Amino acid sequence: MQALMRLRSEPPELRDFDLPGVAPSRQKRSRETTLALLRAGAAMLRTRSLAELSIERLCTKVGATVGAFYSRFESKEAYFNALMALAARDGEQRLSKIRRPSADPSLDKLCHVVVSGIIAWMRNHEGVLRAALQHDDTRPDKWTPFKALAQATTERATPMLLPAMGKGRKAAKTRTIAFGFQVVLGTLVNAILNDPGPLSLSSKEMETRLAGCLSLLLQTEVDQRPPR
């Protein structure tokens, strides 16, 4: 019972290690080491590929031994799976917290809220997302959690956005919202993978521009006259 109480008093990121390929631990210090390894790897992936991520260098960075790494993770693949799972879990938690900002928000404001939330999550996990995308061709299962998260985001945002688009033509408006998120997410994925410019993922203007694009796309659908 005391051990359970100690677990509940810890931050969620120290408790939630029910991840595939991660050896469970009841010791707080051991969980802290696991978390440090995950954080360091996510940071290192911002500037290098998964293939370039050295386990030896990772362990040196956090003051752990290679043996300690493999006592926690079955393999480098299992380690990356844990990084993916944590990023997806964070996205799900952020998604669950999305709320309408006021009693009657404008379409522009709603688009900004949703797009800003998506970009904030992507910035937080940029290296892990890039690594997952780079492996999408050879290991398509690696991107699956994020595809599901993208679909969930659209489903979550649709009932928020529809009331701001007025009454009628619900099916057409719903499809336009889905396409709008396809445009937003496609632009962000391209920015993560290729960074073609002129705006990067880190640019504040990226939020403004993408939210504006989504709003304009939805407003165009609103302004459509039903066929006679």
PDB file of N, CA, C and O in Angstrom, residues 34-93:
ATOM      1  N   THR A  34      15.122   5.711 -16.525  1.00  0.00           N
ATOM      2  CA  THR A  34      14.401   5.389 -17.761  1.00  0.00           C
ATOM      3  C   THR A  34      13.877   6.658 -18.421  1.00  0.00           C
ATOM      4  O   THR A  34      14.013   6.853 -19.640  1.00  0.00           O
ATOM      5  N   LEU A  35      13.300   7.534 -17.615  1.00  0.00           N
ATOM      6  CA  LEU A  35      12.771   8.788 -18.148  1.00  0.00           C
ATOM      7  C   LEU A  35      13.896   9.653 -18.711  1.00  0.00           C
ATOM      8  O   LEU A  35      13.736  10.272 -19.773  1.00  0.00           O
ATOM      9  N   ALA A  36      15.033   9.693 -18.025  1.00  0.00           N
ATOM     10  CA  ALA A  36      16.168  10.483 -18.503  1.00  0.00           C
ATOM     11  C   ALA A  36      16.662   9.960 -19.848  1.00  0.00           C
ATOM     12  O   ALA A  36      17.003  10.741 -20.750  1.00  0.00           O
ATOM     13  N   LEU A  37      16.693   8.645 -20.015  1.00  0.00           N
ATOM     14  CA  LEU A  37      17.112   8.058 -21.290  1.00  0.00           C
ATOM     15  C   LEU A  37      16.130   8.415 -22.407  1.00  0.00           C
ATOM     16  O   LEU A  37      16.542   8.729 -23.532  1.00  0.00           O
ATOM     17  N   LEU A  38      14.848   8.392 -22.102  1.00  0.00           N
ATOM     18  CA  LEU A  38      13.838   8.733 -23.106  1.00  0.00           C
ATOM     19  C   LEU A  38      13.908  10.208 -23.484  1.00  0.00           C
ATOM     20  O   LEU A  38      13.834  10.564 -24.662  1.00  0.00           O
ATOM     21  N   ARG A  39      14.068  11.063 -22.496  1.00  0.00           N
ATOM     22  CA  ARG A  39      14.158  12.497 -22.776  1.00  0.00           C
ATOM     23  C   ARG A  39      15.404  12.829 -23.590  1.00  0.00           C
ATOM     24  O   ARG A  39      15.349  13.613 -24.536  1.00  0.00           O
ATOM     25  N   ALA A  40      16.517  12.217 -23.219  1.00  0.00           N
ATOM     26  CA  ALA A  40      17.765  12.499 -23.930  1.00  0.00           C
ATOM     27  C   ALA A  40      17.684  12.025 -25.371  1.00  0.00           C
ATOM     28  O   ALA A  40      18.132  12.713 -26.292  1.00  0.00           O
ATOM     29  N   GLY A  41      17.093  10.845 -25.587  1.00  0.00           N
ATOM     30  CA  GLY A  41      16.970  10.330 -26.945  1.00  0.00           C
ATOM     31  C   GLY A  41      16.070  11.196 -27.799  1.00  0.00           C
ATOM     32  O   GLY A  41      16.379  11.458 -28.967  1.00  0.00           O
ATOM     33  N   ALA A  42      14.960  11.656 -27.232  1.00  0.00           N
ATOM     34  CA  ALA A  42      14.060  12.536 -27.979  1.00  0.00           C
ATOM     35  C   ALA A  42      14.765  13.823 -28.374  1.00  0.00           C
ATOM     36  O   ALA A  42      14.587  14.332 -29.488  1.00  0.00           O
ATOM     37  N   ALA A  43      15.592  14.357 -27.471  1.00  0.00           N
ATOM     38  CA  ALA A  43      16.340  15.580 -27.767  1.00  0.00           C
ATOM     39  C   ALA A  43      17.401  15.330 -28.840  1.00  0.00           C
ATOM     40  O   ALA A  43      17.578  16.149 -29.758  1.00  0.00           O
ATOM     41  N   MET A  44      18.081  14.200 -28.780  1.00  0.00           N
ATOM     42  CA  MET A  44      19.123  13.887 -29.761  1.00  0.00           C
ATOM     43  C   MET A  44      18.543  13.668 -31.151  1.00  0.00           C
ATOM     44  O   MET A  44      19.176  13.978 -32.163  1.00  0.00           O
ATOM     45  N   LEU A  45      17.319  13.131 -31.229  1.00  0.00           N
ATOM     46  CA  LEU A  45      16.694  12.892 -32.534  1.00  0.00           C
ATOM     47  C   LEU A  45      16.299  14.183 -33.247  1.00  0.00           C
ATOM     48  O   LEU A  45      15.965  14.164 -34.426  1.00  0.00           O
ATOM     49  N   ARG A  46      16.346  15.287 -32.555  1.00  0.00           N
ATOM     50  CA  ARG A  46      16.072  16.573 -33.205  1.00  0.00           C
ATOM     51  C   ARG A  46      17.163  16.925 -34.212  1.00  0.00           C
ATOM     52  O   ARG A  46      16.917  17.675 -35.160  1.00  0.00           O
ATOM     53  N   THR A  47      18.367  16.410 -34.005  1.00  0.00           N
ATOM     54  CA  THR A  47      19.493  16.788 -34.860  1.00  0.00           C
ATOM     55  C   THR A  47      20.143  15.608 -35.577  1.00  0.00           C
ATOM     56  O   THR A  47      21.144  15.785 -36.272  1.00  0.00           O
ATOM     57  N   ARG A  48      19.576  14.405 -35.409  1.00  0.00           N
ATOM     58  CA  ARG A  48      20.144  13.245 -36.093  1.00  0.00           C
ATOM     59  C   ARG A  48      19.041  12.221 -36.361  1.00  0.00           C
ATOM     60  O   ARG A  48      17.969  12.286 -35.762  1.00  0.00           O
ATOM     61  N   SER A  49      19.340  11.287 -37.240  1.00  0.00           N
ATOM     62  CA  SER A  49      18.371  10.241 -37.565  1.00  0.00           C
ATOM     63  C   SER A  49      18.422   9.147 -36.510  1.00  0.00           C
ATOM     64  O   SER A  49      19.333   9.093 -35.676  1.00  0.00           O
ATOM     65  N   LEU A  50      17.454   8.249 -36.569  1.00  0.00           N
ATOM     66  CA  LEU A  50      17.439   7.131 -35.636  1.00  0.00           C
ATOM     67  C   LEU A  50      18.669   6.262 -35.828  1.00  0.00           C
ATOM     68  O   LEU A  50      19.249   5.767 -34.847  1.00  0.00           O
ATOM     69  N   ALA A  51      19.079   6.067 -37.074  1.00  0.00           N
ATOM     70  CA  ALA A  51      20.275   5.261 -37.344  1.00  0.00           C
ATOM     71  C   ALA A  51      21.521   5.895 -36.735  1.00  0.00           C
ATOM     72  O   ALA A  51      22.461   5.192 -36.346  1.00  0.00           O
ATOM     73  N   GLU A  52      21.549   7.218 -36.666  1.00  0.00           N
ATOM     74  CA  GLU A  52      22.710   7.935 -36.122  1.00  0.00           C
ATOM     75  C   GLU A  52      22.681   8.038 -34.601  1.00  0.00           C
ATOM     76  O   GLU A  52      23.655   8.495 -34.005  1.00  0.00           O
ATOM     77  N   LEU A  53      21.576   7.633 -34.003  1.00  0.00           N
ATOM     78  CA  LEU A  53      21.461   7.708 -32.547  1.00  0.00           C
ATOM     79  C   LEU A  53      22.278   6.587 -31.913  1.00  0.00           C
ATOM     80  O   LEU A  53      21.936   5.412 -32.021  1.00  0.00           O
ATOM     81  N   SER A  54      23.346   6.959 -31.242  1.00  0.00           N
ATOM     82  CA  SER A  54      24.239   5.985 -30.619  1.00  0.00           C
ATOM     83  C   SER A  54      23.786   5.690 -29.188  1.00  0.00           C
ATOM     84  O   SER A  54      23.631   6.618 -28.383  1.00  0.00           O
ATOM     85  N   ILE A  55      23.605   4.407 -28.882  1.00  0.00           N
ATOM     86  CA  ILE A  55      23.215   4.020 -27.529  1.00  0.00           C
ATOM     87  C   ILE A  55      24.326   4.391 -26.540  1.00  0.00           C
ATOM     88  O   ILE A  55      24.048   4.860 -25.429  1.00  0.00           O
ATOM     89  N   GLU A  56      25.565   4.202 -26.947  1.00  0.00           N
ATOM     90  CA  GLU A  56      26.690   4.542 -26.067  1.00  0.00           C
ATOM     91  C   GLU A  56      26.699   6.029 -25.740  1.00  0.00           C
ATOM     92  O   GLU A  56      26.853   6.431 -24.573  1.00  0.00           O
ATOM     93  N   ARG A  57      26.498   6.860 -26.753  1.00  0.00           N
ATOM     94  CA  ARG A  57      26.490   8.306 -26.530  1.00  0.00           C
ATOM     95  C   ARG A  57      25.277   8.729 -25.704  1.00  0.00           C
ATOM     96  O   ARG A  57      25.376   9.604 -24.850  1.00  0.00           O
ATOM     97  N   LEU A  58      24.154   8.094 -25.960  1.00  0.00           N
ATOM     98  CA  LEU A  58      22.946   8.373 -25.194  1.00  0.00           C
ATOM     99  C   LEU A  58      23.179   8.077 -23.713  1.00  0.00           C
ATOM    100  O   LEU A  58      22.826   8.891 -22.845  1.00  0.00           O
ATOM    101  N   CYS A  59      23.769   6.913 -23.421  1.00  0.00           N
ATOM    102  CA  CYS A  59      24.012   6.529 -22.028  1.00  0.00           C
ATOM    103  C   CYS A  59      25.006   7.477 -21.359  1.00  0.00           C
ATOM    104  O   CYS A  59      24.835   7.851 -20.192  1.00  0.00           O
ATOM    105  N   THR A  60      26.033   7.869 -22.097  1.00  0.00           N
ATOM    106  CA  THR A  60      27.013   8.805 -21.547  1.00  0.00           C
ATOM    107  C   THR A  60      26.358  10.127 -21.185  1.00  0.00           C
ATOM    108  O   THR A  60      26.660  10.745 -20.163  1.00  0.00           O
ATOM    109  N   LYS A  61      25.427  10.535 -22.008  1.00  0.00           N
ATOM    110  CA  LYS A  61      24.746  11.824 -21.804  1.00  0.00           C
ATOM    111  C   LYS A  61      23.978  11.866 -20.490  1.00  0.00           C
ATOM    112  O   LYS A  61      23.905  12.910 -19.834  1.00  0.00           O
ATOM    113  N   VAL A  62      23.408  10.739 -20.089  1.00  0.00           N
ATOM    114  CA  VAL A  62      22.610  10.720 -18.862  1.00  0.00           C
ATOM    115  C   VAL A  62      23.341  10.053 -17.698  1.00  0.00           C
ATOM    116  O   VAL A  62      22.765   9.900 -16.612  1.00  0.00           O
ATOM    117  N   GLY A  63      24.585   9.640 -17.926  1.00  0.00           N
ATOM    118  CA  GLY A  63      25.352   9.027 -16.854  1.00  0.00           C
ATOM    119  C   GLY A  63      24.919   7.612 -16.526  1.00  0.00           C
ATOM    120  O   GLY A  63      24.980   7.185 -15.363  1.00  0.00           O
ATOM    121  N   ALA A  64      24.466   6.877 -17.541  1.00  0.00           N
ATOM    122  CA  ALA A  64      24.042   5.488 -17.350  1.00  0.00           C
ATOM    123  C   ALA A  64      24.964   4.566 -18.157  1.00  0.00           C
ATOM    124  O   ALA A  64      25.643   5.002 -19.084  1.00  0.00           O
ATOM    125  N   THR A  65      24.982   3.303 -17.794  1.00  0.00           N
ATOM    126  CA  THR A  65      25.781   2.333 -18.529  1.00  0.00           C
ATOM    127  C   THR A  65      24.954   1.720 -19.655  1.00  0.00           C
ATOM    128  O   THR A  65      23.711   1.758 -19.625  1.00  0.00           O
ATOM    129  N   VAL A  66      25.642   1.154 -20.640  1.00  0.00           N
ATOM    130  CA  VAL A  66      24.941   0.472 -21.725  1.00  0.00           C
ATOM    131  C   VAL A  66      24.150  -0.708 -21.167  1.00  0.00           C
ATOM    132  O   VAL A  66      23.043  -1.008 -21.615  1.00  0.00           O
ATOM    133  N   GLY A  67      24.711  -1.354 -20.155  1.00  0.00           N
ATOM    134  CA  GLY A  67      24.001  -2.449 -19.506  1.00  0.00           C
ATOM    135  C   GLY A  67      22.698  -1.986 -18.876  1.00  0.00           C
ATOM    136  O   GLY A  67      21.682  -2.694 -18.931  1.00  0.00           O
ATOM    137  N   ALA A  68      22.732  -0.793 -18.279  1.00  0.00           N
ATOM    138  CA  ALA A  68      21.518  -0.236 -17.674  1.00  0.00           C
ATOM    139  C   ALA A  68      20.467   0.039 -18.744  1.00  0.00           C
ATOM    140  O   ALA A  68      19.263  -0.138 -18.510  1.00  0.00           O
ATOM    141  N   PHE A  69      20.915   0.471 -19.921  1.00  0.00           N
ATOM    142  CA  PHE A  69      19.981   0.716 -21.025  1.00  0.00           C
ATOM    143  C   PHE A  69      19.272  -0.579 -21.403  1.00  0.00           C
ATOM    144  O   PHE A  69      18.032  -0.619 -21.491  1.00  0.00           O
ATOM    145  N   TYR A  70      20.056  -1.649 -21.630  1.00  0.00           N
ATOM    146  CA  TYR A  70      19.461  -2.894 -22.102  1.00  0.00           C
ATOM    147  C   TYR A  70      18.731  -3.671 -21.006  1.00  0.00           C
ATOM    148  O   TYR A  70      18.001  -4.615 -21.299  1.00  0.00           O
ATOM    149  N   SER A  71      18.925  -3.253 -19.764  1.00  0.00           N
ATOM    150  CA  SER A  71      18.111  -3.847 -18.702  1.00  0.00           C
ATOM    151  C   SER A  71      16.717  -3.235 -18.679  1.00  0.00           C
ATOM    152  O   SER A  71      15.794  -3.778 -18.066  1.00  0.00           O
ATOM    153  N   ARG A  72      16.574  -2.102 -19.355  1.00  0.00           N
ATOM    154  CA  ARG A  72      15.277  -1.412 -19.421  1.00  0.00           C
ATOM    155  C   ARG A  72      14.582  -1.611 -20.765  1.00  0.00           C
ATOM    156  O   ARG A  72      13.361  -1.691 -20.832  1.00  0.00           O
ATOM    157  N   PHE A  73      15.369  -1.624 -21.836  1.00  0.00           N
ATOM    158  CA  PHE A  73      14.811  -1.730 -23.182  1.00  0.00           C
ATOM    159  C   PHE A  73      15.366  -2.984 -23.855  1.00  0.00           C
ATOM    160  O   PHE A  73      16.573  -3.212 -23.844  1.00  0.00           O
ATOM    161  N   GLU A  74      14.484  -3.758 -24.458  1.00  0.00           N
ATOM    162  CA  GLU A  74      14.902  -5.007 -25.089  1.00  0.00           C
ATOM    163  C   GLU A  74      15.882  -4.773 -26.237  1.00  0.00           C
ATOM    164  O   GLU A  74      16.741  -5.610 -26.515  1.00  0.00           O
ATOM    165  N   SER A  75      15.724  -3.653 -26.912  1.00  0.00           N
ATOM    166  CA  SER A  75      16.540  -3.341 -28.080  1.00  0.00           C
ATOM    167  C   SER A  75      16.397  -1.859 -28.401  1.00  0.00           C
ATOM    168  O   SER A  75      15.583  -1.154 -27.793  1.00  0.00           O
ATOM    169  N   LYS A  76      17.164  -1.399 -29.369  1.00  0.00           N
ATOM    170  CA  LYS A  76      17.019  -0.021 -29.835  1.00  0.00           C
ATOM    171  C   LYS A  76      15.634   0.175 -30.451  1.00  0.00           C
ATOM    172  O   LYS A  76      15.029   1.246 -30.314  1.00  0.00           O
ATOM    173  N   GLU A  77      15.148  -0.860 -31.110  1.00  0.00           N
ATOM    174  CA  GLU A  77      13.809  -0.801 -31.695  1.00  0.00           C
ATOM    175  C   GLU A  77      12.751  -0.622 -30.604  1.00  0.00           C
ATOM    176  O   GLU A  77      11.828   0.186 -30.740  1.00  0.00           O
ATOM    177  N   ALA A  78      12.901  -1.362 -29.510  1.00  0.00           N
ATOM    178  CA  ALA A  78      11.960  -1.238 -28.388  1.00  0.00           C
ATOM    179  C   ALA A  78      12.047   0.154 -27.772  1.00  0.00           C
ATOM    180  O   ALA A  78      11.030   0.721 -27.347  1.00  0.00           O
ATOM    181  N   TYR A  79      13.246   0.691 -27.723  1.00  0.00           N
ATOM    182  CA  TYR A  79      13.438   2.048 -27.191  1.00  0.00           C
ATOM    183  C   TYR A  79      12.691   3.072 -28.045  1.00  0.00           C
ATOM    184  O   TYR A  79      11.988   3.946 -27.523  1.00  0.00           O
ATOM    185  N   PHE A  80      12.814   2.942 -29.360  1.00  0.00           N
ATOM    186  CA  PHE A  80      12.113   3.864 -30.256  1.00  0.00           C
ATOM    187  C   PHE A  80      10.602   3.689 -30.147  1.00  0.00           C
ATOM    188  O   PHE A  80       9.842   4.665 -30.194  1.00  0.00           O
ATOM    189  N   ASN A  81      10.158   2.445 -29.991  1.00  0.00           N
ATOM    190  CA  ASN A  81       8.728   2.206 -29.797  1.00  0.00           C
ATOM    191  C   ASN A  81       8.218   2.922 -28.552  1.00  0.00           C
ATOM    192  O   ASN A  81       7.102   3.451 -28.543  1.00  0.00           O
ATOM    193  N   ALA A  82       9.034   2.942 -27.505  1.00  0.00           N
ATOM    194  CA  ALA A  82       8.647   3.636 -26.274  1.00  0.00           C
ATOM    195  C   ALA A  82       8.559   5.137 -26.512  1.00  0.00           C
ATOM    196  O   ALA A  82       7.636   5.804 -26.015  1.00  0.00           O
ATOM    197  N   LEU A  83       9.498   5.687 -27.266  1.00  0.00           N
ATOM    198  CA  LEU A  83       9.453   7.111 -27.603  1.00  0.00           C
ATOM    199  C   LEU A  83       8.190   7.436 -28.393  1.00  0.00           C
ATOM    200  O   LEU A  83       7.529   8.451 -28.159  1.00  0.00           O
ATOM    201  N   MET A  84       7.865   6.555 -29.342  1.00  0.00           N
ATOM    202  CA  MET A  84       6.650   6.739 -30.138  1.00  0.00           C
ATOM    203  C   MET A  84       5.401   6.699 -29.262  1.00  0.00           C
ATOM    204  O   MET A  84       4.502   7.527 -29.394  1.00  0.00           O
ATOM    205  N   ALA A  85       5.371   5.738 -28.357  1.00  0.00           N
ATOM    206  CA  ALA A  85       4.200   5.577 -27.498  1.00  0.00           C
ATOM    207  C   ALA A  85       4.009   6.785 -26.589  1.00  0.00           C
ATOM    208  O   ALA A  85       2.890   7.248 -26.375  1.00  0.00           O
ATOM    209  N   LEU A  86       5.111   7.310 -26.059  1.00  0.00           N
ATOM    210  CA  LEU A  86       5.024   8.482 -25.194  1.00  0.00           C
ATOM    211  C   LEU A  86       4.543   9.707 -25.970  1.00  0.00           C
ATOM    212  O   LEU A  86       3.749  10.502 -25.463  1.00  0.00           O
ATOM    213  N   ALA A  87       5.037   9.866 -27.198  1.00  0.00           N
ATOM    214  CA  ALA A  87       4.607  11.001 -28.015  1.00  0.00           C
ATOM    215  C   ALA A  87       3.122  10.893 -28.347  1.00  0.00           C
ATOM    216  O   ALA A  87       2.379  11.878 -28.274  1.00  0.00           O
ATOM    217  N   ALA A  88       2.678   9.688 -28.702  1.00  0.00           N
ATOM    218  CA  ALA A  88       1.265   9.483 -29.014  1.00  0.00           C
ATOM    219  C   ALA A  88       0.394   9.716 -27.788  1.00  0.00           C
ATOM    220  O   ALA A  88      -0.681  10.324 -27.865  1.00  0.00           O
ATOM    221  N   ARG A  89       0.869   9.252 -26.628  1.00  0.00           N
ATOM    222  CA  ARG A  89       0.110   9.443 -25.387  1.00  0.00           C
ATOM    223  C   ARG A  89      -0.028  10.928 -25.061  1.00  0.00           C
ATOM    224  O   ARG A  89      -1.102  11.386 -24.644  1.00  0.00           O
ATOM    225  N   ASP A  90       1.048  11.670 -25.256  1.00  0.00           N
ATOM    226  CA  ASP A  90       0.993  13.112 -25.009  1.00  0.00           C
ATOM    227  C   ASP A  90      -0.011  13.774 -25.944  1.00  0.00           C
ATOM    228  O   ASP A  90      -0.769  14.660 -25.542  1.00  0.00           O
ATOM    229  N   GLY A  91      -0.013  13.330 -27.204  1.00  0.00           N
ATOM    230  CA  GLY A  91      -0.974  13.879 -28.161  1.00  0.00           C
ATOM    231  C   GLY A  91      -2.407  13.587 -27.752  1.00  0.00           C
ATOM    232  O   GLY A  91      -3.280  14.456 -27.858  1.00  0.00           O
ATOM    233  N   GLU A  92      -2.659  12.380 -27.266  1.00  0.00           N
ATOM    234  CA  GLU A  92      -4.005  12.017 -26.819  1.00  0.00           C
ATOM    235  C   GLU A  92      -4.438  12.859 -25.624  1.00  0.00           C
ATOM    236  O   GLU A  92      -5.594  13.293 -25.524  1.00  0.00           O
ATOM    237  N   GLN A  93      -3.499  13.098 -24.701  1.00  0.00           N
ATOM    238  CA  GLN A  93      -3.810  13.910 -23.523  1.00  0.00           C
ATOM    239  C   GLN A  93      -4.106  15.352 -23.908  1.00  0.00           C
ATOM    240  O   GLN A  93      -5.041  15.973 -23.393  1.00  0.00           O
TER     241      GLN A  93
END
